[in-house]
Short mmCIF file of C-alpha atoms and ligand atoms in Angstrom, two decimals:
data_model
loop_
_atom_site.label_atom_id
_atom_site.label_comp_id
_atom_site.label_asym_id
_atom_site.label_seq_id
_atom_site.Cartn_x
_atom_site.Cartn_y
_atom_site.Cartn_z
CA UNK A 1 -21.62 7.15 -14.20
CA UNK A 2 -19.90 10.08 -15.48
CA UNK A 3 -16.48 11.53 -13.47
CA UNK A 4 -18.80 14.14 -12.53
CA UNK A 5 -21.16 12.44 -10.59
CA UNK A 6 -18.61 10.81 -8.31
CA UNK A 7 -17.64 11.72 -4.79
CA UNK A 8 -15.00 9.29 -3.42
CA UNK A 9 -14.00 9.20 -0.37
CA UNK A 10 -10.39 8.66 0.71
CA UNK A 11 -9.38 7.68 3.81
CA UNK A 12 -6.12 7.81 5.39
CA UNK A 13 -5.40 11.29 2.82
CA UNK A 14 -2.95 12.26 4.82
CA UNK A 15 -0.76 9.16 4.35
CA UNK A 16 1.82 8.03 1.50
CA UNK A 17 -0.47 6.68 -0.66
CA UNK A 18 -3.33 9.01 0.34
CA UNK A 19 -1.68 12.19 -0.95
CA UNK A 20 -1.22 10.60 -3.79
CA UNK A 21 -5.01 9.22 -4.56
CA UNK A 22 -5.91 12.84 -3.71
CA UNK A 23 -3.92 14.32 -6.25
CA UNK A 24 -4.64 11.90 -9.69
CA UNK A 25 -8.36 12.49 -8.30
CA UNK A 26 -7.77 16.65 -8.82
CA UNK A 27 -5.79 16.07 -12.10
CA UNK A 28 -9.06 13.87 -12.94
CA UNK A 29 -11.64 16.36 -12.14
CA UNK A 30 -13.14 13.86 -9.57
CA UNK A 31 -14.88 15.22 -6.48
CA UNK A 32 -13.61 13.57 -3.83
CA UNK A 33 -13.74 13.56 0.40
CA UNK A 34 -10.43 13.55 1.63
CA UNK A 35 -10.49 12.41 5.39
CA UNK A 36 -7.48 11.33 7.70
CA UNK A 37 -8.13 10.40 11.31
CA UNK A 38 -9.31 13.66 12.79
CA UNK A 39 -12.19 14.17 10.85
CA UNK A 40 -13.26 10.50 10.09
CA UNK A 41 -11.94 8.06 12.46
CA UNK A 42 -12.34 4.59 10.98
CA UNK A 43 -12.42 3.19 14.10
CA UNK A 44 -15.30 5.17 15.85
CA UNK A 45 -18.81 2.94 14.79
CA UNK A 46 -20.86 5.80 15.29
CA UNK A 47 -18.61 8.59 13.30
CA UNK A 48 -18.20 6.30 10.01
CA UNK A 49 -22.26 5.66 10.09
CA UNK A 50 -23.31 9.21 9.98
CA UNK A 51 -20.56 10.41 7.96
CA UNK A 52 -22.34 7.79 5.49
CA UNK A 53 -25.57 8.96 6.22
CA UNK A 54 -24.35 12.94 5.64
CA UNK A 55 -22.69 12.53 2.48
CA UNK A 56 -23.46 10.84 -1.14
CA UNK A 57 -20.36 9.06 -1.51
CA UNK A 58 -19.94 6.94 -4.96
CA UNK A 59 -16.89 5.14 -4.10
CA UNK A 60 -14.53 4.52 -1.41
CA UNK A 61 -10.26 4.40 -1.68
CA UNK A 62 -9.45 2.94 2.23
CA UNK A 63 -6.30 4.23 2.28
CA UNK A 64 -5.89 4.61 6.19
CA UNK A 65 -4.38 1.92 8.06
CA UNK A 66 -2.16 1.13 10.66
CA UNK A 67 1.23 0.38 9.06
CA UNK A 68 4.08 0.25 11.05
CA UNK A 69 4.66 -3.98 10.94
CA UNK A 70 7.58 -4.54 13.58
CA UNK A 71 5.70 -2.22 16.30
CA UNK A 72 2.56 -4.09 15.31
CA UNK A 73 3.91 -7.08 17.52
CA UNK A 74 3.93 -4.81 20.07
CA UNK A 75 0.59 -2.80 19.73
CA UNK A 76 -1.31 -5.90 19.05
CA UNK A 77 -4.68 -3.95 19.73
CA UNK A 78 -4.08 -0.75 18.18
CA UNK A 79 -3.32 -2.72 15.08
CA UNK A 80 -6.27 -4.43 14.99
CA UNK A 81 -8.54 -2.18 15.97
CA UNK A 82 -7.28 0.20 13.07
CA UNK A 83 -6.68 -2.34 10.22
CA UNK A 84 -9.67 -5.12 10.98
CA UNK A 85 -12.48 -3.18 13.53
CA UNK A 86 -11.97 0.11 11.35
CA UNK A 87 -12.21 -1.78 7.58
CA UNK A 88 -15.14 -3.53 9.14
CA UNK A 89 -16.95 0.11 9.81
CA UNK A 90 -16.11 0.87 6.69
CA UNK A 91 -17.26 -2.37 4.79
CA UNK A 92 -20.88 -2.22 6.75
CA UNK A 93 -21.16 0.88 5.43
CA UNK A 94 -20.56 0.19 1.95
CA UNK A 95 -22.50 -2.87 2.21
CA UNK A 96 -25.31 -1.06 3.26
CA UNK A 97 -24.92 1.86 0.37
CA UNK A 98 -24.06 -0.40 -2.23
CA UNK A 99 -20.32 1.56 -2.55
CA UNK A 100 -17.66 -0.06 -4.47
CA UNK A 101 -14.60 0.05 -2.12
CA UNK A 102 -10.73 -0.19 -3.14
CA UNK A 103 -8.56 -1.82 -0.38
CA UNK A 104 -5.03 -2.23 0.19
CA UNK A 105 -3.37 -5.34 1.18
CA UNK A 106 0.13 -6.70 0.84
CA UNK A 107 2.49 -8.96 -0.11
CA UNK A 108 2.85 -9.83 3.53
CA UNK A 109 -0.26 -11.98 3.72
CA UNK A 110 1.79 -14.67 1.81
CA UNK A 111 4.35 -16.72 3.67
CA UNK A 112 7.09 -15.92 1.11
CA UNK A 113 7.99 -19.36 0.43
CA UNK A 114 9.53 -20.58 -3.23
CA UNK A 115 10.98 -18.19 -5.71
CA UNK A 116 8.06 -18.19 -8.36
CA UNK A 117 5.79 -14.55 -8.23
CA UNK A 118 2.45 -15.49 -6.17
CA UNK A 119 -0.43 -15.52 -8.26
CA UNK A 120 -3.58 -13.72 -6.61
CA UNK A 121 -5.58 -16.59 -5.85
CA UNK A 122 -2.36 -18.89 -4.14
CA UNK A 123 -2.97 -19.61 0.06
CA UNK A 124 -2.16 -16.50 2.16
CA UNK A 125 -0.09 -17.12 5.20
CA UNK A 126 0.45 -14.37 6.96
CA UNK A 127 3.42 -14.20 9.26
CA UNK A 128 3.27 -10.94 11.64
CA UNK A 129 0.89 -9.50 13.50
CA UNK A 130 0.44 -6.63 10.82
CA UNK A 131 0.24 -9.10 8.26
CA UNK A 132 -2.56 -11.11 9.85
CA UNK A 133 -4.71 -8.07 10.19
CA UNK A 134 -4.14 -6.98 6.44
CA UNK A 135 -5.51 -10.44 5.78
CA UNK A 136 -8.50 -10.05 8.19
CA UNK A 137 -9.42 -7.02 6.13
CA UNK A 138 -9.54 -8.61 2.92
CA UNK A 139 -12.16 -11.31 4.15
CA UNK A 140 -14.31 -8.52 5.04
CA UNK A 141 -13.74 -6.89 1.90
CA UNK A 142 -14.83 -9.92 0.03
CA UNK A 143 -18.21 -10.03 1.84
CA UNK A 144 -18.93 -7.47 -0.62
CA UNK A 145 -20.08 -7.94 -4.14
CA UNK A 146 -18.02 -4.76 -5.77
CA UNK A 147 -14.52 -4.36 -4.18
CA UNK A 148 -11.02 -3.90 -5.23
CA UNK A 149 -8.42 -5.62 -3.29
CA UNK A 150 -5.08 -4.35 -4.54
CA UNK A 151 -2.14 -6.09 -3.24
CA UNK A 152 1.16 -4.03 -3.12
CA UNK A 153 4.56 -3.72 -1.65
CA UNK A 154 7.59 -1.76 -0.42
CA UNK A 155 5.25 1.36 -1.26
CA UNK A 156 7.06 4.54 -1.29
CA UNK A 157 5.73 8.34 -2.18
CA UNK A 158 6.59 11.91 -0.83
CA UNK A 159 4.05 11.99 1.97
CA UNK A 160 5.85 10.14 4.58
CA UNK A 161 8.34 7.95 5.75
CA UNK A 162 10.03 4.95 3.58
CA UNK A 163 12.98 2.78 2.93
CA UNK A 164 14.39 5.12 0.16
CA UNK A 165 14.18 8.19 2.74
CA UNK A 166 15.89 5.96 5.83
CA UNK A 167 18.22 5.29 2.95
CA UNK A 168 18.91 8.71 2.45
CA UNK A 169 19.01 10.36 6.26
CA UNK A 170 21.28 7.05 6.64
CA UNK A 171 23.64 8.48 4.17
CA UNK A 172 24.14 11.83 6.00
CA UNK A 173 26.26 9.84 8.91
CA UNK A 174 26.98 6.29 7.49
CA UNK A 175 29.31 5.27 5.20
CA UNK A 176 28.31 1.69 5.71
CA UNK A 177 25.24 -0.26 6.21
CA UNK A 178 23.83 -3.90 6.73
CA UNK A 179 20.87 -4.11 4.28
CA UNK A 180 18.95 -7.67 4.04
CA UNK A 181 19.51 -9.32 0.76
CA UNK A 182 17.32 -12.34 0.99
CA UNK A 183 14.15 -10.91 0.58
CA UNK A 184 12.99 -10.13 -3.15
CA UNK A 185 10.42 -7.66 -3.83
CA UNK A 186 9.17 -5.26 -6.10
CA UNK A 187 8.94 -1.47 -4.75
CA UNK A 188 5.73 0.31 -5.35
CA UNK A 189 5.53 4.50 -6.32
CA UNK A 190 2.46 5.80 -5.18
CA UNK A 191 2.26 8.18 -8.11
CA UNK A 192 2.11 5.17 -10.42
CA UNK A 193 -0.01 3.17 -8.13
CA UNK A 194 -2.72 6.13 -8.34
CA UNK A 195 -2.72 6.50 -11.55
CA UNK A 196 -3.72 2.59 -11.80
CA UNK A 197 -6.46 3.10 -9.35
CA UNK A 198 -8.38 6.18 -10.72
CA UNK A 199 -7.76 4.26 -13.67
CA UNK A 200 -9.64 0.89 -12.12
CA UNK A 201 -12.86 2.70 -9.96
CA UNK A 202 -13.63 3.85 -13.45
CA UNK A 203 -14.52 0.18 -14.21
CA UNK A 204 -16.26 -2.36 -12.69
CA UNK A 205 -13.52 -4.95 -13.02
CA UNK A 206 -14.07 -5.91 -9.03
CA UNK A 207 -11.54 -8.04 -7.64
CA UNK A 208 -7.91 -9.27 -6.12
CA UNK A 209 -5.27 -7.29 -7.67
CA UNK A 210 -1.72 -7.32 -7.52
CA UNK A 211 -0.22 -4.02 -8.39
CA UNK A 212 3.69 -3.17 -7.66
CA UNK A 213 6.21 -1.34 -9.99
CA UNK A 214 7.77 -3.96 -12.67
CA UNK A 215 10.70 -5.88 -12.03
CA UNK A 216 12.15 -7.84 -8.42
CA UNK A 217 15.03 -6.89 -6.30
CA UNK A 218 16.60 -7.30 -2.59
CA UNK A 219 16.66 -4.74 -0.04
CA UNK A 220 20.63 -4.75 -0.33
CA UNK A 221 20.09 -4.04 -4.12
CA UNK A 222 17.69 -1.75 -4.00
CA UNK A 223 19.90 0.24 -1.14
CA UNK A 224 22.78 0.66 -3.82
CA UNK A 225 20.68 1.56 -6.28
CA UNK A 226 19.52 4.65 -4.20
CA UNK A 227 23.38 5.57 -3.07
CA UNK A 228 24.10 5.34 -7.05
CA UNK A 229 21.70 7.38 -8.37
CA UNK A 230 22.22 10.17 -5.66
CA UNK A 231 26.17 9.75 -5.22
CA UNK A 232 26.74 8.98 -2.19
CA UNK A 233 29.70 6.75 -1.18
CA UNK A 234 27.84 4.31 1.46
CA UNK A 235 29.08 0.62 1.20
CA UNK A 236 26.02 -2.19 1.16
CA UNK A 237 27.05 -5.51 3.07
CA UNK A 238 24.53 -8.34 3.14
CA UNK A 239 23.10 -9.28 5.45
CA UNK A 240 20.36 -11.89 5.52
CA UNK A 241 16.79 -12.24 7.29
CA UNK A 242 18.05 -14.03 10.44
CA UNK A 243 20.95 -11.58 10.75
CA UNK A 244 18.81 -8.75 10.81
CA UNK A 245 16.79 -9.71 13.31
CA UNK A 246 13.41 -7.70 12.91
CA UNK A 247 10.90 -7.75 15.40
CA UNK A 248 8.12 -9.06 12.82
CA UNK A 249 8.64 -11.69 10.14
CA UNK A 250 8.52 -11.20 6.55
CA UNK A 251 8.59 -13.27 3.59
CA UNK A 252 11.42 -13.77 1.53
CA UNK A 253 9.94 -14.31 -1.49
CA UNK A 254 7.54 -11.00 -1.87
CA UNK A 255 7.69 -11.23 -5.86
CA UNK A 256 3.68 -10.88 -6.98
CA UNK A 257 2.17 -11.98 -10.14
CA UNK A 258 1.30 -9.24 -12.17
CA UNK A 259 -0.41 -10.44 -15.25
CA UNK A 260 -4.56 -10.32 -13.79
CA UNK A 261 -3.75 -6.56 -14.36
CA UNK A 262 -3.09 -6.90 -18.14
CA UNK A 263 -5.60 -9.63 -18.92
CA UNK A 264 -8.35 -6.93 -17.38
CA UNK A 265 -7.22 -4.16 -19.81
CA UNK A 266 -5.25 -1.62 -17.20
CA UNK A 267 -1.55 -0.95 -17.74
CA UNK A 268 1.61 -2.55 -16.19
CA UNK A 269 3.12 0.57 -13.63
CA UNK A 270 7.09 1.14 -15.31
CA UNK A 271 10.08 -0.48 -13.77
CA UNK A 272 11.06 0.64 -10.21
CA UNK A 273 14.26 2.11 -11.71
CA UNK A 274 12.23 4.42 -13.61
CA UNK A 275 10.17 4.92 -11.10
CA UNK A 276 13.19 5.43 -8.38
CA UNK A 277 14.57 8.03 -10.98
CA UNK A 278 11.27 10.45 -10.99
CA UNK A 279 10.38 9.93 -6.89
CA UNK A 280 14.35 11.46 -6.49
CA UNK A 281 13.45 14.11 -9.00
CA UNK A 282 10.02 14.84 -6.95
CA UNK A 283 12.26 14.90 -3.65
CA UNK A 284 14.78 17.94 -5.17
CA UNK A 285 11.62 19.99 -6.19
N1 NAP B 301 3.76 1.31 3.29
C1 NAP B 301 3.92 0.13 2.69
O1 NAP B 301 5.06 -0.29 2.40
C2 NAP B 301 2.72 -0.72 2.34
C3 NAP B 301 2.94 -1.98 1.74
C4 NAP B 301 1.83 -2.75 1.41
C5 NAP B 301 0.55 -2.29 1.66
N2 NAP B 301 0.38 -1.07 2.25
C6 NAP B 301 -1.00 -0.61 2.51
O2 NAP B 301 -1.24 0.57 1.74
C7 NAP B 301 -2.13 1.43 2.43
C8 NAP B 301 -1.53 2.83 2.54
O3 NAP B 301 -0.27 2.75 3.21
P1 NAP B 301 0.62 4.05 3.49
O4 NAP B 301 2.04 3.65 3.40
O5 NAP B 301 0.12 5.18 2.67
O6 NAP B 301 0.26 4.31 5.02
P2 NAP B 301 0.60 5.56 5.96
O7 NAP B 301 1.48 6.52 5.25
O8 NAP B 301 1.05 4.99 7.26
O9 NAP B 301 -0.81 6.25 6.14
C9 NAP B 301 -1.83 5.63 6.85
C10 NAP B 301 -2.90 6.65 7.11
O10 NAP B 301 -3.93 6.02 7.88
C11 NAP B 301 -4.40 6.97 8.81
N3 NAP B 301 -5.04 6.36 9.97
C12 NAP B 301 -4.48 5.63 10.96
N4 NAP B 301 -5.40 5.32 11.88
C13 NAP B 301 -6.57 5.86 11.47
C14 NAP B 301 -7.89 5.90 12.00
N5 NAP B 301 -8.18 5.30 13.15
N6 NAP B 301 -8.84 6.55 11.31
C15 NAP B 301 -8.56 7.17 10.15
N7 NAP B 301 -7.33 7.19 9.60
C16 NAP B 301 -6.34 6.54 10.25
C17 NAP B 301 -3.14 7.72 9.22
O11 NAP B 301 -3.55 8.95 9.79
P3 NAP B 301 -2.75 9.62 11.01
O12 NAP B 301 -1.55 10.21 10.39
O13 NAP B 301 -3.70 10.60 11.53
O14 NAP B 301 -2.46 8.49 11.98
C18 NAP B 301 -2.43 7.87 7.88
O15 NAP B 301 -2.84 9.02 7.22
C19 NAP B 301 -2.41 0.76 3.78
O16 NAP B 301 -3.58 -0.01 3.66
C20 NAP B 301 -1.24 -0.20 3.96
O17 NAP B 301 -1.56 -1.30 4.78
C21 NAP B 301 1.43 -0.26 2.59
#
């Protein structure tokens, strides 16, 4: 199938990562639907069959979610109704259409245990409430025969909230902050990320991905990192998981195994320095 003859949809467009998708699809020349809640609401049965049955779509980026993991504990429903009820809708759908569908999951649904990266077939164990649901999702992804489950982590873009913007608005009336240091990660540019996925629905290389920007560091690390590059005189203490106290757990170790995306042919995303240094630059324009 030639770019041409593609219409993806994208849910969630409105999102971090959804702006994003929506943009490498334009630089692409790839028709796409862009939908967000208001227009199709993933977790309405009836809306996401006849918005299948009223357009030709080729492929589908599930982008929308419900995302925010400490009030998760709280809105137990609302979290599953969005991230397991509404990817079900959306997997029928596919099923029945034959659609290849992209799906994001997380380096929550392991239990963060060890220091080694997780490869993408080692045991989930989801810890939170948000994580569970993620996890949910991917089962019913995997009923399907052409799917792309792309596992990522500490995602940041210019479409919304993130750490590296709390980091910043922090910086306007802190000069000191408690930042956990005991979990290890790798941060995730949604630029780079859809780049790799435009790159990916070209193929048919179906499958568990894990997709972050190269390289591991803490929270803590990451925190002075961002006061470094932008100047700004903010102390980072340590503090560790059980100091911090969130609402949901987390894993410690987040680090993900990279390599499946190298063996299949697609490119490793750059280094979340580099990728630190451009999102900054995209945040002065
Ligand atoms: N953010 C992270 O650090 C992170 C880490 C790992 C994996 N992920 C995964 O990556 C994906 C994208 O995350 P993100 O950070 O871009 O999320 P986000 O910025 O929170 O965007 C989520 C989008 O989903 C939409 N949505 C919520 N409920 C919906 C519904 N019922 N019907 C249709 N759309 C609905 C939201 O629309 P409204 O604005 O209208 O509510 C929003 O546009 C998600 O699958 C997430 O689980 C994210």
């Amino acid at each position: 199938m030639n770019d041409n003859e593609k219409i993806v949809l994208v849910t969630g467009a409105r999102g971090q990562l959804g702006h994003d998708i929506v943009k490498e699809l334009t630089n692409h020349n790839i028709k796409y639907i862009a939908t967000d809640s208001d227009d199709l609401d993933i977790t309405d049965e009836k809306i996401v069959k006849d918005f299948f049955k009223n357009h030709s779509i080729s492929h589908v980026i599930h982008s929308a979610a419900y995302t925010q993991v400490d009030k998760a504990e709280v809105e137990k429903e609302l979290n599953h109704k969005i991230n397991v009820y509404g990817t079900s809708n959306i997997v029928n759908e596919c099923m029945k259409h034959d659609i290849p569908m992209v799906y994001f999951s997380t380096d929550y649904i392991f239990g963060g245990e060890g220091s080694e990266p997780y490869h993408v077939d080692d045991k989930a164990n989801p810890l939170g409430e948000y994580a569970k649901s993620k996890y949910e999702g991917e089962l019913l992804v995997k009923k399907l025969s052409k799917y792309y489950i792309v596992r990522i982590s500490w995602v940041f873009g210019i479409n919304g909230n993130n750490f590296i913007k709390t980091m910043l608005k922090l910086a306007e009336t802190k000069n000191e902050l408690n930042i956990v240091s005991d979990q290890i990660g790798s941060p995730t540019y949604t630029v780079d990320l859809s780049k790799l996925i435009i790159d990916m629905i070209q193929t048919d290389k179906y499958g568990v991905y894990h997709a972050t920007n190269e390289g591991f560091v803490s929270w803590a690390d990451f925190a002075r990192e961002i006061f470094k590059r932008t100047n700004k005189n903010v102390v980072v203490h340590n503090v560790t998981t059980e100091e911090y106290n969130a609402k949901a757990l987390r894993p410690k170790n987040s680090r993900l195994d990279k390599s499946k995306l190298v063996e299949n042919g697609f490119s490793k995303l750059p280094t979340w320095q580099d990728a630190l240094d451009r999102f900054l630059k995209e945040l002065n324009n």
